Coordinates of C-alpha atoms and ligand atoms in Angstrom, one line a residue:
M141 CA 48.2 1.5 -24.6
S142 CA 47.0 1.8 -28.2
T143 CA 44.6 4.5 -29.1
F144 CA 42.9 5.9 -32.2
P145 CA 42.9 4.9 -35.0
I146 CA 43.4 1.4 -33.7
V147 CA 40.8 1.9 -30.9
R148 CA 37.4 2.9 -32.1
P149 CA 34.7 2.5 -29.4
R150 CA 32.0 3.2 -32.1
R151 CA 32.6 -0.3 -33.5
L152 CA 30.5 -1.7 -30.7
R153 CA 27.7 0.8 -31.5
V154 CA 27.3 0.1 -35.2
T155 CA 24.0 -1.9 -35.1
A156 CA 21.2 -2.3 -32.6
S157 CA 22.0 -6.0 -32.1
M158 CA 25.7 -5.1 -31.4
R159 CA 24.6 -2.5 -28.8
T160 CA 22.3 -5.1 -27.2
L161 CA 25.2 -7.5 -27.0
V162 CA 27.4 -5.2 -25.0
R163 CA 24.7 -3.6 -22.9
E164 CA 25.7 -3.6 -19.2
T165 CA 22.4 -2.8 -17.5
T166 CA 19.1 -4.5 -18.2
L167 CA 15.5 -3.9 -17.2
A168 CA 12.7 -6.4 -16.8
P169 CA 9.2 -6.2 -15.5
S170 CA 10.2 -8.5 -12.7
D171 CA 12.6 -5.7 -11.4
F172 CA 9.6 -3.5 -10.6
I173 CA 7.4 -3.3 -7.5
Y174 CA 4.2 -1.3 -8.2
P175 CA 2.9 0.9 -5.4
M176 CA -0.8 1.1 -5.0
F177 CA -3.3 3.0 -2.8
F178 CA -6.4 1.4 -1.5
N179 CA -9.0 3.7 0.0
A180 CA -11.7 2.1 2.3
A181 CA -14.1 4.9 1.6
L182 CA -14.2 4.6 -2.2
D183 CA -16.6 2.7 -4.6
T184 CA -14.9 3.9 -7.8
P185 CA -11.3 4.9 -8.5
S186 CA -10.3 8.4 -7.6
P187 CA -7.5 9.8 -9.9
I188 CA -4.7 11.6 -8.1
A189 CA -4.3 15.0 -9.7
T190 CA -0.6 15.3 -9.2
M191 CA 0.2 11.8 -10.5
P192 CA -1.2 11.2 -14.0
G193 CA -2.4 7.7 -14.5
I194 CA -2.4 6.8 -10.8
S195 CA -5.6 6.5 -8.7
Q196 CA -6.7 5.7 -5.3
L197 CA -8.6 2.5 -5.7
P198 CA -11.5 0.8 -4.0
V199 CA -10.7 -2.7 -2.7
S200 CA -13.2 -4.1 -5.2
H201 CA -10.7 -3.3 -7.9
A202 CA -7.8 -5.3 -6.3
K203 CA -8.5 -8.6 -8.1
A204 CA -8.6 -7.0 -11.6
Q205 CA -5.5 -5.0 -10.9
A206 CA -3.6 -8.1 -9.7
K207 CA -4.5 -9.8 -13.0
L208 CA -3.5 -6.9 -15.1
L209 CA -0.1 -6.7 -13.4
A210 CA 0.5 -10.4 -13.8
E211 CA -0.3 -10.1 -17.5
R212 CA 2.4 -7.4 -17.8
G213 CA 5.0 -9.6 -16.0
I214 CA 5.0 -7.5 -12.8
K215 CA 5.5 -9.9 -9.9
S216 CA 5.2 -7.6 -6.9
V217 CA 3.1 -4.7 -5.4
L218 CA 3.6 -2.3 -2.5
L219 CA 0.3 -1.6 -0.7
F220 CA -0.8 1.6 1.1
G221 CA -4.1 2.1 2.8
L222 CA -6.4 5.0 3.4
P223 CA -8.7 4.2 6.3
K224 CA -12.1 5.5 7.1
T225 CA -11.0 6.9 10.4
K226 CA -7.9 8.4 11.8
D227 CA -6.8 8.8 15.5
P228 CA -3.7 10.1 17.3
R229 CA -2.0 6.6 17.4
G230 CA -3.0 5.4 14.0
E231 CA -4.8 2.4 15.4
S232 CA -7.0 2.0 12.3
G233 CA -3.8 0.8 10.6
C234 CA -4.0 -2.4 12.8
D235 CA -7.6 -3.2 11.8
P236 CA -7.8 -6.6 10.1
D237 CA -10.8 -5.3 8.1
G238 CA -8.8 -2.3 6.8
P239 CA -8.2 -1.6 3.1
V240 CA -4.7 -3.2 3.1
P241 CA -5.5 -6.6 4.5
R242 CA -8.7 -6.8 2.4
A243 CA -6.7 -5.9 -0.7
I244 CA -4.1 -8.5 0.1
A245 CA -6.8 -11.2 0.3
E246 CA -8.4 -10.1 -3.0
M247 CA -5.1 -9.8 -4.9
K248 CA -3.8 -13.2 -3.6
S249 CA -7.1 -14.9 -4.5
A250 CA -6.6 -13.7 -8.1
V251 CA -2.9 -14.2 -8.4
P252 CA -1.6 -16.5 -5.6
D253 CA 2.1 -16.0 -6.5
L254 CA 2.0 -12.2 -6.5
V255 CA 4.6 -11.0 -4.0
V256 CA 2.8 -8.5 -1.7
V257 CA 4.8 -5.9 0.1
T258 CA 3.0 -3.7 2.7
D259 CA 4.1 -0.3 3.7
V260 CA 4.2 -0.2 7.5
C261 CA 3.9 3.3 8.9
V262 CA 1.2 5.1 10.9
D263 CA 1.2 8.4 8.9
E264 CA -1.8 7.4 6.8
Y265 CA -3.7 6.4 9.9
T266 CA -2.8 9.3 12.3
D267 CA -5.0 12.4 12.5
H268 CA -1.9 14.6 12.8
G269 CA -0.1 12.9 9.8
H270 CA 3.2 12.1 11.5
C271 CA 4.9 8.7 11.2
G272 CA 4.6 8.0 14.9
V273 CA 2.9 8.5 18.3
L274 CA 3.4 12.0 19.7
R275 CA 4.5 13.2 23.1
K276 CA 5.3 16.5 24.8
R277 CA 8.8 17.3 25.7
R278 CA 9.5 19.1 29.0
D279 CA 9.7 22.4 27.3
G280 CA 6.2 21.9 25.9
S281 CA 7.2 21.2 22.3
I282 CA 5.9 18.0 20.6
E283 CA 8.0 15.1 19.3
V284 CA 7.5 11.7 17.8
D285 CA 7.9 9.1 20.5
N286 CA 10.2 6.5 19.0
D287 CA 9.7 3.6 21.4
A288 CA 5.9 4.0 21.8
T289 CA 5.7 4.0 18.0
L290 CA 7.5 0.6 17.8
E291 CA 4.5 -1.1 19.5
V292 CA 2.0 0.1 16.9
L293 CA 4.4 -0.7 14.0
A294 CA 4.8 -4.3 15.4
K295 CA 1.1 -4.7 15.8
M296 CA 0.5 -3.5 12.2
S297 CA 3.2 -5.8 10.8
V298 CA 1.8 -8.9 12.5
M299 CA -1.7 -8.0 11.2
H300 CA -0.3 -7.6 7.6
A301 CA 1.6 -10.9 7.9
N302 CA -1.6 -12.6 9.2
A303 CA -3.5 -11.2 6.2
G304 CA -1.0 -12.8 3.9
A305 CA 1.7 -10.1 3.2
D306 CA 5.0 -11.7 2.0
I307 CA 7.2 -8.7 2.8
I308 CA 6.8 -6.1 5.5
A309 CA 8.3 -2.7 4.6
P310 CA 8.6 -0.3 7.5
S311 CA 8.9 3.3 6.2
D312 CA 8.7 5.3 9.5
M313 CA 12.4 5.7 10.2
M314 CA 12.1 5.0 13.9
D315 CA 15.3 3.6 15.5
G316 CA 15.3 -0.1 16.3
R317 CA 12.1 -0.9 14.4
V318 CA 13.5 -3.6 12.2
G319 CA 14.7 -5.7 15.2
F320 CA 11.4 -4.9 17.1
I321 CA 9.2 -6.0 14.1
R322 CA 11.4 -9.1 13.5
A323 CA 10.9 -10.2 17.1
A324 CA 7.1 -9.5 16.9
L325 CA 6.8 -11.5 13.6
D326 CA 8.8 -14.4 15.0
G327 CA 6.8 -14.3 18.2
A328 CA 3.6 -14.7 16.2
S329 CA 5.1 -17.6 14.1
F330 CA 5.7 -15.5 11.0
E331 CA 9.4 -16.3 10.8
T332 CA 9.2 -16.6 7.0
T333 CA 7.7 -13.2 6.5
A334 CA 10.5 -11.0 5.1
I335 CA 11.4 -7.4 6.0
L336 CA 12.3 -4.8 3.3
S337 CA 13.6 -1.9 5.4
Y338 CA 13.3 1.7 4.1
A339 CA 16.7 1.8 5.7
V340 CA 17.9 5.0 4.0
K341 CA 15.0 7.4 3.7
Y342 CA 15.6 11.1 3.3
A343 CA 13.4 14.1 4.4
S344 CA 12.6 14.9 0.7
C345 CA 10.4 17.4 -1.1
F346 CA 9.9 14.7 -3.7
Y347 CA 7.2 13.0 -1.6
G348 CA 4.9 15.9 -2.2
P349 CA 2.5 14.2 -4.7
F350 CA 2.4 11.0 -2.5
R351 CA 1.1 13.0 0.5
D352 CA -1.9 14.0 -1.6
A353 CA -2.3 10.4 -2.8
A354 CA -2.1 8.9 0.7
D355 CA -3.6 11.9 2.5
C356 CA -0.7 11.9 5.0
A357 CA 0.9 15.4 5.0
P358 CA 1.9 16.3 8.6
K359 CA -0.6 18.8 10.0
F360 CA 2.3 20.7 11.8
G361 CA 6.1 20.7 11.5
D362 CA 8.0 18.3 9.2
R363 CA 9.6 14.9 9.2
A364 CA 13.2 16.1 9.7
G365 CA 13.3 14.8 13.2
Y366 CA 13.2 11.2 11.9
Q367 CA 13.9 11.2 8.2
M368 CA 17.5 11.8 7.0
D369 CA 19.2 15.0 6.1
P370 CA 19.7 15.1 2.2
A371 CA 23.2 16.3 2.8
N372 CA 24.3 13.0 4.4
A373 CA 25.8 10.0 2.7
R374 CA 28.0 8.4 5.5
E375 CA 24.9 8.3 7.7
A376 CA 23.2 6.2 5.0
L377 CA 25.8 3.5 5.4
R378 CA 25.3 3.6 9.2
E379 CA 21.5 3.3 8.8
A380 CA 21.9 0.4 6.3
A381 CA 24.3 -1.4 8.5
L382 CA 22.1 -1.1 11.6
D383 CA 19.0 -2.4 9.7
E384 CA 21.0 -5.3 8.3
A385 CA 22.3 -6.2 11.8
E386 CA 18.7 -6.0 13.1
G387 CA 17.6 -8.6 10.6
A388 CA 16.4 -6.8 7.5
D389 CA 16.2 -9.1 4.5
M390 CA 16.4 -6.4 1.9
L391 CA 17.3 -2.7 2.1
M392 CA 15.9 0.4 0.3
V393 CA 17.2 3.8 -0.6
K394 CA 14.5 6.5 -1.1
P395 CA 14.1 8.7 -3.1
A396 CA 16.1 7.3 -6.1
L397 CA 17.2 10.0 -8.6
P398 CA 18.6 12.6 -6.3
Y399 CA 20.4 9.8 -4.4
L400 CA 22.0 7.6 -7.1
D401 CA 25.4 8.1 -5.3
V402 CA 23.9 6.7 -2.1
I403 CA 22.4 3.7 -3.9
R404 CA 25.9 3.0 -5.3
A405 CA 27.5 3.4 -1.9
V406 CA 25.1 1.1 -0.1
R407 CA 25.4 -1.4 -3.0
E408 CA 29.1 -1.6 -2.3
K409 CA 28.6 -2.3 1.4
T410 CA 25.8 -4.9 1.5
N411 CA 25.2 -8.3 0.0
L412 CA 21.4 -8.0 0.7
P413 CA 19.1 -7.3 -2.2
L414 CA 18.8 -3.5 -2.7
A415 CA 15.7 -1.6 -3.7
A416 CA 15.3 2.0 -4.6
Y417 CA 12.1 4.0 -4.5
N418 CA 11.5 6.1 -7.6
V419 CA 9.1 8.3 -5.6
S420 CA 6.0 10.3 -6.5
G421 CA 7.7 13.6 -7.2
E422 CA 10.2 11.9 -9.5
Y423 CA 7.2 10.4 -11.4
A424 CA 5.3 13.7 -11.4
M425 CA 8.4 15.6 -12.7
V426 CA 8.8 13.3 -15.7
H427 CA 5.1 13.4 -16.6
A428 CA 4.9 17.2 -16.2
A429 CA 7.9 17.6 -18.6
A430 CA 6.4 15.2 -21.1
A431 CA 3.0 16.9 -20.9
A432 CA 4.8 20.2 -21.7
K433 CA 6.4 18.5 -24.7
M434 CA 9.9 19.0 -23.2
L435 CA 10.8 15.4 -23.5
D436 CA 9.6 12.0 -24.7
L437 CA 7.7 10.2 -21.9
D438 CA 8.6 6.6 -22.8
R439 CA 12.3 7.4 -23.4
A440 CA 12.5 9.4 -20.1
I441 CA 10.9 6.5 -18.2
M442 CA 13.4 4.0 -19.5
E443 CA 16.4 6.3 -19.0
V444 CA 15.4 7.0 -15.4
L445 CA 14.8 3.4 -14.5
T446 CA 18.0 2.3 -16.2
S447 CA 20.0 4.9 -14.3
I448 CA 18.6 3.5 -11.0
R449 CA 19.6 -0.1 -11.9
R450 CA 23.0 1.1 -13.1
A451 CA 23.6 2.8 -9.8
G452 CA 23.2 -0.6 -8.2
A453 CA 19.6 -1.2 -7.3
D454 CA 18.2 -4.7 -7.9
L455 CA 14.6 -3.7 -7.5
I456 CA 12.8 -0.5 -8.3
L457 CA 9.6 0.6 -6.6
T458 CA 8.0 2.7 -9.3
Y459 CA 4.7 4.2 -10.5
H460 CA 6.0 3.8 -14.0
A461 CA 6.0 0.0 -13.7
I462 CA 3.0 -0.7 -15.9
R463 CA 4.1 1.6 -18.8
A464 CA 7.7 0.4 -18.5
A465 CA 6.5 -3.2 -18.7
E466 CA 4.5 -2.4 -21.8
I467 CA 7.5 -0.7 -23.4
L468 CA 9.6 -3.8 -22.5
G469 CA 7.0 -5.8 -24.4
G470 CA 5.2 -7.4 -21.5
Ligands
PBG44 C1 5.3 7.0 4.6 C2 5.7 7.0 3.2 C3 5.9 8.1 2.3 C4 6.2 7.5 1.1 C5 6.2 6.2 1.2 N1 5.9 5.8 2.5 C6 5.7 9.5 2.6 C7 6.5 10.3 3.5 O1 7.5 9.8 4.2 O2 6.2 11.4 3.7 C8 6.6 8.3 -0.1 C9 6.4 7.7 -1.4 C10 6.3 8.5 -2.6 O3 6.5 9.8 -2.6 O4 6.1 8.0 -3.7 N2 4.3 6.1 4.9

């Protein structure tokens, strides 16, 4: 094998156009899914203190937002809802007049080909903030009841599909929910509505800002009984394989940055489209460092997003989507 001075890797870095020619990983606005929070109780946007540039929105802003995203070349959104009322089972999440179905209708009327993904989970709708229905164990302690939760998730999914959602994204981490939701959608003649499974979702501190944004922090305990242990990678492959077998059309790894190795590992095992969720804490961290003048915001955004694509994600759910699309010239 010949080496220096015959071999000089710098030859391919001499000019910007040469570097573009040999670039291995690219980013485009169509790689991004933009998460949004619609709050049924608002008339004007309510900025989220921990997430600069992100607000809870009234449904009346949905149309204008859809147009703005389309102008930037962003093809897809992920919708979360904040309801007027909460209860132990999260039933307000199944209300066809809730903020999510209303926002879907508004956004689709403005931009019919916008791909609308809805987060399916009860935590924004339960008064206790857990991702499922609770029950008492024999010893008196409380746990999330997996199978009872599936019923509510299926009902919510069918309601979202009926409201026009293109993709249902269950984020609850209950066992068996992909198959259960698939059967419910098919039973209601929504066999063309796709499922993007939050297949590999870790019990992460990086959801902190989101829990302010979506008002869904658990009132007691934590989510370690259903979300995954950050120490586990083999288990990620098991979760991904199960969801694929149950009929998921796309898989997701979440969060993204602390789990780039897991994205790569899942990428190597599945032929399904793979998404990664660059979550609220990852977003807040970059903004906090930039505000403190520790790094350049735009360069940090592009480096972070490139790393997630390089690790193997096809799609990135990210709050940086609008700024990133502007940087990309959209
Ligand atoms: C649950 C859900 C969460 C996020 C997306 N869906 C929060 C959680 O599991 O506690 C986190 C997203 C983010 O942090 O940006 N419905």
